[in-house]
Short mmCIF file of C-alpha atoms in Angstrom, two decimals:
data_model
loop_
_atom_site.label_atom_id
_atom_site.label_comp_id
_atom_site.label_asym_id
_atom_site.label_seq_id
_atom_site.Cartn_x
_atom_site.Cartn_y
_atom_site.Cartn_z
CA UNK A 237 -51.07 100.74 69.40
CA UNK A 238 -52.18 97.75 71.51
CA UNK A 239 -49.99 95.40 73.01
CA UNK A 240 -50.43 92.08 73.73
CA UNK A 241 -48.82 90.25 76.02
CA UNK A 242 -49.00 87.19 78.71
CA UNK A 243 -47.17 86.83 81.87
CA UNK A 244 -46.98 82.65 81.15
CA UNK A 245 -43.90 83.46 78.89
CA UNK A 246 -41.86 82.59 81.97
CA UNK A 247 -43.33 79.24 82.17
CA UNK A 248 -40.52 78.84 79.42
CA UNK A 249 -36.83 78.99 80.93
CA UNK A 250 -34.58 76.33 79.47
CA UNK A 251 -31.30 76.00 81.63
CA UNK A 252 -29.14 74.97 78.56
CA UNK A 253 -28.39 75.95 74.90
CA UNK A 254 -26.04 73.84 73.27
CA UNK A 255 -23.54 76.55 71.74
CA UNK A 256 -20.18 75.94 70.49
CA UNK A 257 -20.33 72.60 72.05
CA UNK A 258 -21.25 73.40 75.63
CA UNK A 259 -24.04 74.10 77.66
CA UNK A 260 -24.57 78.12 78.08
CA UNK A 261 -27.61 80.12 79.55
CA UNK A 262 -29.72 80.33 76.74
CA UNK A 263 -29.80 83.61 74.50
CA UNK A 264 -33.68 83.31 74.12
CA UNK A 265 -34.76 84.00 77.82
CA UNK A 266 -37.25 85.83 79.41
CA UNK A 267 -35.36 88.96 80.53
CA UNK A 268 -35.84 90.10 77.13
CA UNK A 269 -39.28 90.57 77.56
CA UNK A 270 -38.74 92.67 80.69
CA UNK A 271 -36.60 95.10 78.40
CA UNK A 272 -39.14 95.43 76.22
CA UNK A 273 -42.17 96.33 78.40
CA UNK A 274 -40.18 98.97 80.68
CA UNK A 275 -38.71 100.21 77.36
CA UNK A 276 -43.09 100.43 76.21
CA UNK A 277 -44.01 102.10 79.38
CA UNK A 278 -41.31 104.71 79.13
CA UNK A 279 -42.51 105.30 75.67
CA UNK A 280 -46.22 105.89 76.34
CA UNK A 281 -47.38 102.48 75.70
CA UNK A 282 -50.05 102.22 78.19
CA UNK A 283 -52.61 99.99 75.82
CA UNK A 284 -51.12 96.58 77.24
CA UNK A 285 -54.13 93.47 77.36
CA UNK A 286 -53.78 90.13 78.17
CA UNK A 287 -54.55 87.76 74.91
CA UNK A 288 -57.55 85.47 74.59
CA UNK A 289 -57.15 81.62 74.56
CA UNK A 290 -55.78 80.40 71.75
CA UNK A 291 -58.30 78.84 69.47
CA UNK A 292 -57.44 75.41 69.35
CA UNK A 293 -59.48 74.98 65.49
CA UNK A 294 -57.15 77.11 64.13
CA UNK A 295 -53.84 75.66 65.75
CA UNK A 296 -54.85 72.15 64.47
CA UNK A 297 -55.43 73.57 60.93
CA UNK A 298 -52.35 75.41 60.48
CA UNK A 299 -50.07 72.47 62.57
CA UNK A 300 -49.60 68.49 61.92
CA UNK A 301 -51.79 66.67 64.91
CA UNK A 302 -49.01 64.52 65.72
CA UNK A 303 -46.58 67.34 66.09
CA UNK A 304 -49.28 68.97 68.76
CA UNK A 305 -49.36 65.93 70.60
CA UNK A 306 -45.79 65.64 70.71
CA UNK A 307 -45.61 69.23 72.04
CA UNK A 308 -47.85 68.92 74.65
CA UNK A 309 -46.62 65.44 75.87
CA UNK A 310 -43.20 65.43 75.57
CA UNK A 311 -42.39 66.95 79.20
CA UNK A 312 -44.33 63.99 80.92
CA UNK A 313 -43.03 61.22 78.27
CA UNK A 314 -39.15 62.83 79.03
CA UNK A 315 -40.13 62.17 82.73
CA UNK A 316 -41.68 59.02 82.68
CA UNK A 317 -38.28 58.17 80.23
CA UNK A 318 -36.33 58.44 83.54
CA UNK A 319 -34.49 61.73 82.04
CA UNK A 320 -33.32 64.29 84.25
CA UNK A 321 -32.46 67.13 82.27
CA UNK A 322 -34.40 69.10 79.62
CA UNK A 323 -35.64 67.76 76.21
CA UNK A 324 -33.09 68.38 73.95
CA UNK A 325 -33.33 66.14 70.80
CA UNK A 326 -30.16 64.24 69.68
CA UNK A 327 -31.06 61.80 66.81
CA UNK A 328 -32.22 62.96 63.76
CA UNK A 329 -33.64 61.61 60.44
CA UNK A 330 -30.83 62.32 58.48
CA UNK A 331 -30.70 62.09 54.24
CA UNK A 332 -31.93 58.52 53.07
CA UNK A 333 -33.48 57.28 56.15
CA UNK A 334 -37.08 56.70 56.81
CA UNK A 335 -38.83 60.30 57.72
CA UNK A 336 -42.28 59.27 57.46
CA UNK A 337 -42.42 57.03 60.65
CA UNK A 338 -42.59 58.62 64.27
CA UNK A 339 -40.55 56.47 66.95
CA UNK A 340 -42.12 55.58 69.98
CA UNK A 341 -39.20 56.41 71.88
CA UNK A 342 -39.57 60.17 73.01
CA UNK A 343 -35.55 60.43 72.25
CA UNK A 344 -36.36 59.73 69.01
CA UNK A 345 -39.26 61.50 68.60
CA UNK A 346 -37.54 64.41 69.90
CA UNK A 347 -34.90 64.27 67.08
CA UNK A 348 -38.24 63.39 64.73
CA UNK A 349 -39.78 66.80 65.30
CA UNK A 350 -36.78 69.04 65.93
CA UNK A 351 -35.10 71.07 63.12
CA UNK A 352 -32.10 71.94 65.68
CA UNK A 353 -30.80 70.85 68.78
CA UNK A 354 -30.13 74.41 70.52
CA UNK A 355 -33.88 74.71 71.33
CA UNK A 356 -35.12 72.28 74.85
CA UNK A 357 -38.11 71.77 75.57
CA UNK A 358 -39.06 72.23 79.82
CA UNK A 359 -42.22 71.61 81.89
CA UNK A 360 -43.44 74.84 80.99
CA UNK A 361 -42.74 74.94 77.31
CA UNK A 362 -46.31 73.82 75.73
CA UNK A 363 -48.23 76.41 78.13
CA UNK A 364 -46.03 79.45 77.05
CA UNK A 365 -46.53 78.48 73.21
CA UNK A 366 -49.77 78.37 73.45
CA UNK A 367 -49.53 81.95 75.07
CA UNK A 368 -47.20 83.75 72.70
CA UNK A 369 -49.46 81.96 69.94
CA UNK A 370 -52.54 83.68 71.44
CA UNK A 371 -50.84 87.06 71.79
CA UNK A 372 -50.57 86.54 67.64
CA UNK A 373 -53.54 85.68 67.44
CA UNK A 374 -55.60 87.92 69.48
CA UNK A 375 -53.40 90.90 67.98
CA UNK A 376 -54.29 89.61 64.69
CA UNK A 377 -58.16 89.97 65.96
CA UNK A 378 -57.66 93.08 67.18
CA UNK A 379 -57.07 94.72 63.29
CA UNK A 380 -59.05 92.33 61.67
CA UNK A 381 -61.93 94.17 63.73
CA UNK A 382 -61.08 97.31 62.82
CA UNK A 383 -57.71 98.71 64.06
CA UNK A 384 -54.72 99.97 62.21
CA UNK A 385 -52.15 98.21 64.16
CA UNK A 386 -51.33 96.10 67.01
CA UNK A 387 -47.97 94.37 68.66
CA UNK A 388 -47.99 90.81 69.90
CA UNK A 389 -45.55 90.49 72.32
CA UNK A 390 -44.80 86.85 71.76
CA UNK A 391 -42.20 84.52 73.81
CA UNK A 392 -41.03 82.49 72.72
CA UNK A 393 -40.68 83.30 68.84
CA UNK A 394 -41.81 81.20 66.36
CA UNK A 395 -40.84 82.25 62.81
CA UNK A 396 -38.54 79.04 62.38
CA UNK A 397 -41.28 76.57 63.58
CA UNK A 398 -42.94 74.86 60.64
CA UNK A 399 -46.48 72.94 60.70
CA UNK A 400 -44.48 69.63 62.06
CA UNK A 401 -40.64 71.14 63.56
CA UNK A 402 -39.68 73.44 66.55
CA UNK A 403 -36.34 74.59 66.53
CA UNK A 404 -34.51 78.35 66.61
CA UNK A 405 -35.87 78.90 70.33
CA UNK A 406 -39.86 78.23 67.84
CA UNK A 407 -42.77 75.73 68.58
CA UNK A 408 -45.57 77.41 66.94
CA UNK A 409 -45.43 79.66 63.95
CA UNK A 410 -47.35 82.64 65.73
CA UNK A 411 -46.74 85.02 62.31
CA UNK A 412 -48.49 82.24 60.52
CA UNK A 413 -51.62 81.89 62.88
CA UNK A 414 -52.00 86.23 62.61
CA UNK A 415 -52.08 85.80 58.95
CA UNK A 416 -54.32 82.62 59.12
CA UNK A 417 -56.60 84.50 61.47
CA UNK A 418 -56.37 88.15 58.98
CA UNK A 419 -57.45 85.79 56.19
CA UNK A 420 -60.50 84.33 58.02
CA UNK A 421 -60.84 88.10 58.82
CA UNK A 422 -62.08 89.15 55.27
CA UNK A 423 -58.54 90.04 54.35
CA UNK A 424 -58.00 87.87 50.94
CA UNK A 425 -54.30 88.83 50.21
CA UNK A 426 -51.52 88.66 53.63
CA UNK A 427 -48.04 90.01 53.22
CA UNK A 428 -45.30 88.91 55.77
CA UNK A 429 -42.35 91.08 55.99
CA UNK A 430 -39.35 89.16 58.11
CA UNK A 431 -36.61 91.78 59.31
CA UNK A 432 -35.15 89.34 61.50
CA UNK A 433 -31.61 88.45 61.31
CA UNK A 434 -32.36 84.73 60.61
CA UNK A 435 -34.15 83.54 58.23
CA UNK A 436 -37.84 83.01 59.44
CA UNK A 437 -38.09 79.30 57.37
CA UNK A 438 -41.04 77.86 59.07
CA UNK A 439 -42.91 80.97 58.20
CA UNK A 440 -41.35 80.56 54.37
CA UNK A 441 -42.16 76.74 54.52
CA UNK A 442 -46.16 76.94 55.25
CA UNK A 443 -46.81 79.73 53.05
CA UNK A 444 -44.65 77.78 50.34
CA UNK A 445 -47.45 76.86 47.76
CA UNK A 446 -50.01 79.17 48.10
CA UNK A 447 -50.49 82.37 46.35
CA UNK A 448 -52.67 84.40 48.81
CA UNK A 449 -49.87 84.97 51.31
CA UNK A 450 -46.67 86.61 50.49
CA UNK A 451 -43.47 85.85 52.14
CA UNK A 452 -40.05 88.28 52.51
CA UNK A 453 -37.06 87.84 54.36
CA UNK A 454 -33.93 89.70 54.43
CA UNK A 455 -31.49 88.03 56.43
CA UNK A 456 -28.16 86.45 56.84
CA UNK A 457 -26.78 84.72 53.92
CA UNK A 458 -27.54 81.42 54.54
CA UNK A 459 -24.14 80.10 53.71
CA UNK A 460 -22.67 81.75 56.98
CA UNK A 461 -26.12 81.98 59.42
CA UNK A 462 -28.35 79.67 60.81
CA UNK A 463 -30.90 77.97 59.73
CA UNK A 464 -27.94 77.43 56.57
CA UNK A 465 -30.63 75.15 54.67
CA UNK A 466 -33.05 77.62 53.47
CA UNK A 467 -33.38 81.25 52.86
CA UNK A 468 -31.62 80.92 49.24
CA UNK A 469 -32.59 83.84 46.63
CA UNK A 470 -33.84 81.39 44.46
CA UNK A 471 -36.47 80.06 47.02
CA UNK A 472 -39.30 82.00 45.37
CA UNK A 473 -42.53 79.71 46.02
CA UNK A 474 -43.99 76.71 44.29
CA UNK A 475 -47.07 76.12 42.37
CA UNK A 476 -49.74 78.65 43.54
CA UNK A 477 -47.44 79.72 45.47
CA UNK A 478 -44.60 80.45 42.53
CA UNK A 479 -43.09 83.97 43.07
CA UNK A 480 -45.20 84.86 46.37
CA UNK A 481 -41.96 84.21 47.98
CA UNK A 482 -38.97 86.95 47.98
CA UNK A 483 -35.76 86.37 49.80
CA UNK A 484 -32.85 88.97 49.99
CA UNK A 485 -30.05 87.07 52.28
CA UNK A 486 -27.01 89.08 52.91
CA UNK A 487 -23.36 89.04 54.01
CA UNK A 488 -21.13 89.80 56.94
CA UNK A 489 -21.09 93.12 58.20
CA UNK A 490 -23.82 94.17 56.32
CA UNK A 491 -24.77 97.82 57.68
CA UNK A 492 -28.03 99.68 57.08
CA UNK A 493 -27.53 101.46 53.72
CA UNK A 494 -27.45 97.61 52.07
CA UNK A 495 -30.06 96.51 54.27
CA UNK A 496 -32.53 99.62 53.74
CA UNK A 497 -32.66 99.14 49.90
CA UNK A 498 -33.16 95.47 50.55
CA UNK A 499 -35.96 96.67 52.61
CA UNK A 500 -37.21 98.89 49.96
CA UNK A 501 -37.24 95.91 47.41
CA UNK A 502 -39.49 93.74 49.56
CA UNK A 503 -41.97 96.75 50.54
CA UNK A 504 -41.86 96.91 46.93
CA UNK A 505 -42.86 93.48 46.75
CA UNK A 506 -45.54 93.72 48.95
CA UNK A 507 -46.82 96.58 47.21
CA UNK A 508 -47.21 94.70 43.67
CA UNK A 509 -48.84 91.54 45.66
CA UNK A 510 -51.50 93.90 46.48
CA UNK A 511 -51.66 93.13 50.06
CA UNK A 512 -54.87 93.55 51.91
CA UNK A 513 -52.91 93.36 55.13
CA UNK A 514 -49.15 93.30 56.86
CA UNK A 515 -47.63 90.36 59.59
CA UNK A 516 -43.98 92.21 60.64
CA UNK A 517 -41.89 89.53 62.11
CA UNK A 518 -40.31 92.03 63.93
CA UNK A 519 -36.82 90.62 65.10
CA UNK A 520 -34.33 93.30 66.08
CA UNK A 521 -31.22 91.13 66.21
CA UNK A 522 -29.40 92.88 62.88
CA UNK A 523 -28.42 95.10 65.76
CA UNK A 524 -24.97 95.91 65.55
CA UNK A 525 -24.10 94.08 69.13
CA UNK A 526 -26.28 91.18 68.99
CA UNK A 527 -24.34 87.82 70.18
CA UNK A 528 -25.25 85.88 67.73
CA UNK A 529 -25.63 87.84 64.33
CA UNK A 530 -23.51 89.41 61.84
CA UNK A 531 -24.91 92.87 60.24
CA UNK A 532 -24.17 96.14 61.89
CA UNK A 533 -27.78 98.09 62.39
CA UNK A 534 -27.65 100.58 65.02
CA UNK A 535 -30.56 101.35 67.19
CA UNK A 536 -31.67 104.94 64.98
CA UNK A 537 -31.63 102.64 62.04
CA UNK A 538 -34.40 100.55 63.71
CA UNK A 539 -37.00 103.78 64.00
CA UNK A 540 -36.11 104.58 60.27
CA UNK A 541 -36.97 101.26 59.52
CA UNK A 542 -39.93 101.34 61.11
CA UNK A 543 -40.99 104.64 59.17
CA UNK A 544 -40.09 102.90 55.80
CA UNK A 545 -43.04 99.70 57.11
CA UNK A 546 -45.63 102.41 58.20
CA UNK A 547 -45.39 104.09 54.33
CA UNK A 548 -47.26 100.74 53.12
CA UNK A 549 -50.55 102.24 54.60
CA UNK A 550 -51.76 98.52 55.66
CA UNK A 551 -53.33 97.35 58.63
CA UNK A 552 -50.13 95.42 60.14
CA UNK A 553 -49.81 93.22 63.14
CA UNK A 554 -45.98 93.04 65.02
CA UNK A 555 -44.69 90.05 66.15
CA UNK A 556 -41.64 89.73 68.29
CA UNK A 557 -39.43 87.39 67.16
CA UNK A 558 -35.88 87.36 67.49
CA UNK A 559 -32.90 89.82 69.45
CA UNK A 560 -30.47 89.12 72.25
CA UNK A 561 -28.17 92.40 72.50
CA UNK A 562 -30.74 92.12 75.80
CA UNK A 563 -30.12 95.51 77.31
CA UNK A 564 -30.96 96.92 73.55
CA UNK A 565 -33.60 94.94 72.65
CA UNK A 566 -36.20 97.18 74.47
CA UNK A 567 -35.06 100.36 72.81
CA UNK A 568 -34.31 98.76 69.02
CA UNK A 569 -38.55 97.06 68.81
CA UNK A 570 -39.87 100.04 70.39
CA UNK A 571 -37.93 101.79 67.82
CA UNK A 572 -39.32 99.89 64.87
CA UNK A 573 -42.96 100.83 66.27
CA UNK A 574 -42.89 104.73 66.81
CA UNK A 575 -41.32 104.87 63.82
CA UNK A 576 -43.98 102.88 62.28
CA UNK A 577 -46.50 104.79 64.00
CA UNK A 578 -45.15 108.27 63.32
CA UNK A 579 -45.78 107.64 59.04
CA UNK A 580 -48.98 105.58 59.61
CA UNK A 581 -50.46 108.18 61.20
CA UNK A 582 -49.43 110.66 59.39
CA UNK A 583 -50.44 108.88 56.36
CA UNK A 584 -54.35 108.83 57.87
CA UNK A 585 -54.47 112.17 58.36
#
């Protein structure tokens, strides 16, 4: 399996995380990255290639052109602002005020294009989007052309980023663009299967009305777990897009018998859509440790899982999103991959 990955992931370091009403070292840094490369190279993943430039026609199709701009101009606007610190946004257009006009003030605009105020914006934050993006995208290349599989190493994450937010340590929706590129690929029917902890709702929120990309989360009940405003079982897609969508949130302490049929239902789900092709949003933080999650998946569960995914028979592209039990996260995604590769394989011979 080919991975992915760019070195200008460290370009994004935020110093803060608002968390419990203080400042704390962010849980989405880039240690977790190192984790998961030693934890590939001790595994036999040798295949590692730097992406190709993101393709700039694609991003502006998928993402608002405001929202781009704001990305890639809101370090220097902060700046010029007088600001000292990072861009954290803390205004926001709130239930019966006016959300279809942009301040001019970057504080505002900050708030204006932010879905949550854990995730800062630094210097660097723009170029290492655009990075993790391309890793997506160039993975997504990589079995549109012909392979069975491929991992995109992407920092940051981006399943809670929507065409015109950032928020959940997301700018750009990089399991969007693979499916976006799969589809320009020749592949006329995407499934995206989100094992992440939290619910991936930018990734739920493009996808909403259309029927040739399917959408399936299991996750935290959103009652309990961020993002708490979507992620609802009765989200299940609108006009075109009416029943492409299938989410499965859970409870508390949800361990991996629960989870694994809930699993099961959404590979089933994928299976009646008739996918042509898979997007894994491949988040390992239902890890039984993870800081800032609530089921109870242990690390063996992960390679199981990853078994259950390679049974689909589908060209598939993995995207890191989510985990940060750090010193696990290397050993829980490579998990999720031999075990995907270990059925897959056998499945093509």
């Amino acid at each position: 399996m080919r991975v992915f990955f760019s070195e200008q992931h460290r370009l994004h370091f935020p110093q803060g995380e608002l968390s419990g009403g203080e400042l704390i070292t962010p849980y989405e840094r880039p240690s977790r990255v190192e984790y998961i490369l030693r934890r590939l190279t001790e595994r036999g993943f040798s295949d590692v290639e730097e992406p190709l430039p993101i393709d700039p026609v694609a991003l502006h199709a998928l993402c608002d052109a405001g929202y781009l701009r704001f990305l890639e101009t809101a370090w220097d606007a902060w700046i010029a602002a007088g600001h000292r610190g990072e861009v954290i946004a803390s205004s926001y257009p709130a239930r019966r005020m006016q959300t279809n006009r942009p301040p001019r003030d970057i504080e505002g605009l900050a708030g204006y294009y932010a879905l949550a105020s854990e995730t800062a914006i630094t210097q660097g934050t723009w170029e290492a989007a655009l990075s993790s993006a391309a890793c997506a995208q160039s993975a997504a290349n990589h079995v549109a052309d012909g392979a069975g599989s491929a991992f995109a190493l992407c920092r940051p994450p981006g399943h809670h980023a929507t065409a015109d937010m950032f928020g959940g340590y997301c700018f750009l929706n990089n399991a969007a663009l693979a499916a976006e590129r799969l589809r320009e690929g020749g592949a006329a029917r995407i499934a995206i299967l989100d094992i992440d902890f939290h619910h991936g709702n930018g990734t739920q929120d493009i996808f909403y009305g259309r029927g040739d990309v399917f959408f399936g989360s299991i996750h935290g009940a959103p009652e309990d777990a961020f993002p708490y405003y979507s992620g609802f079982a009765d989200e299940i897609g609108q006009g075109a897009g009416e029943g492409a969508t299938l989410n499965i949130p859970l409870p508390p302490r949800t361990g991996y018998p629960v989870w694994s049929e809930a699993l099961e239902t959404l590979l089933g789900g994928i299976h009646r859509f008739s996918a042509d092709a898979l997007i894994v949003s491949l988040g390992v933080d239902a890890f039984e440790e993870d800081p800032i999650s609530f089921f109870k998946l242990k690390s063996d569960d992960f390679k199981d899982a990853g078994r259950r995914i390679g049974k689909c028979k589908l060209p598939t592209v993995f995207c890191l999103e989510g985990g940060y039990a750090i010193e696990a996260i290397g050993i829980n995604t490579v998990n999720v991959l031999e075990g995907f590769l270990e059925t897959s394989q056998m499945a093509r011979t």
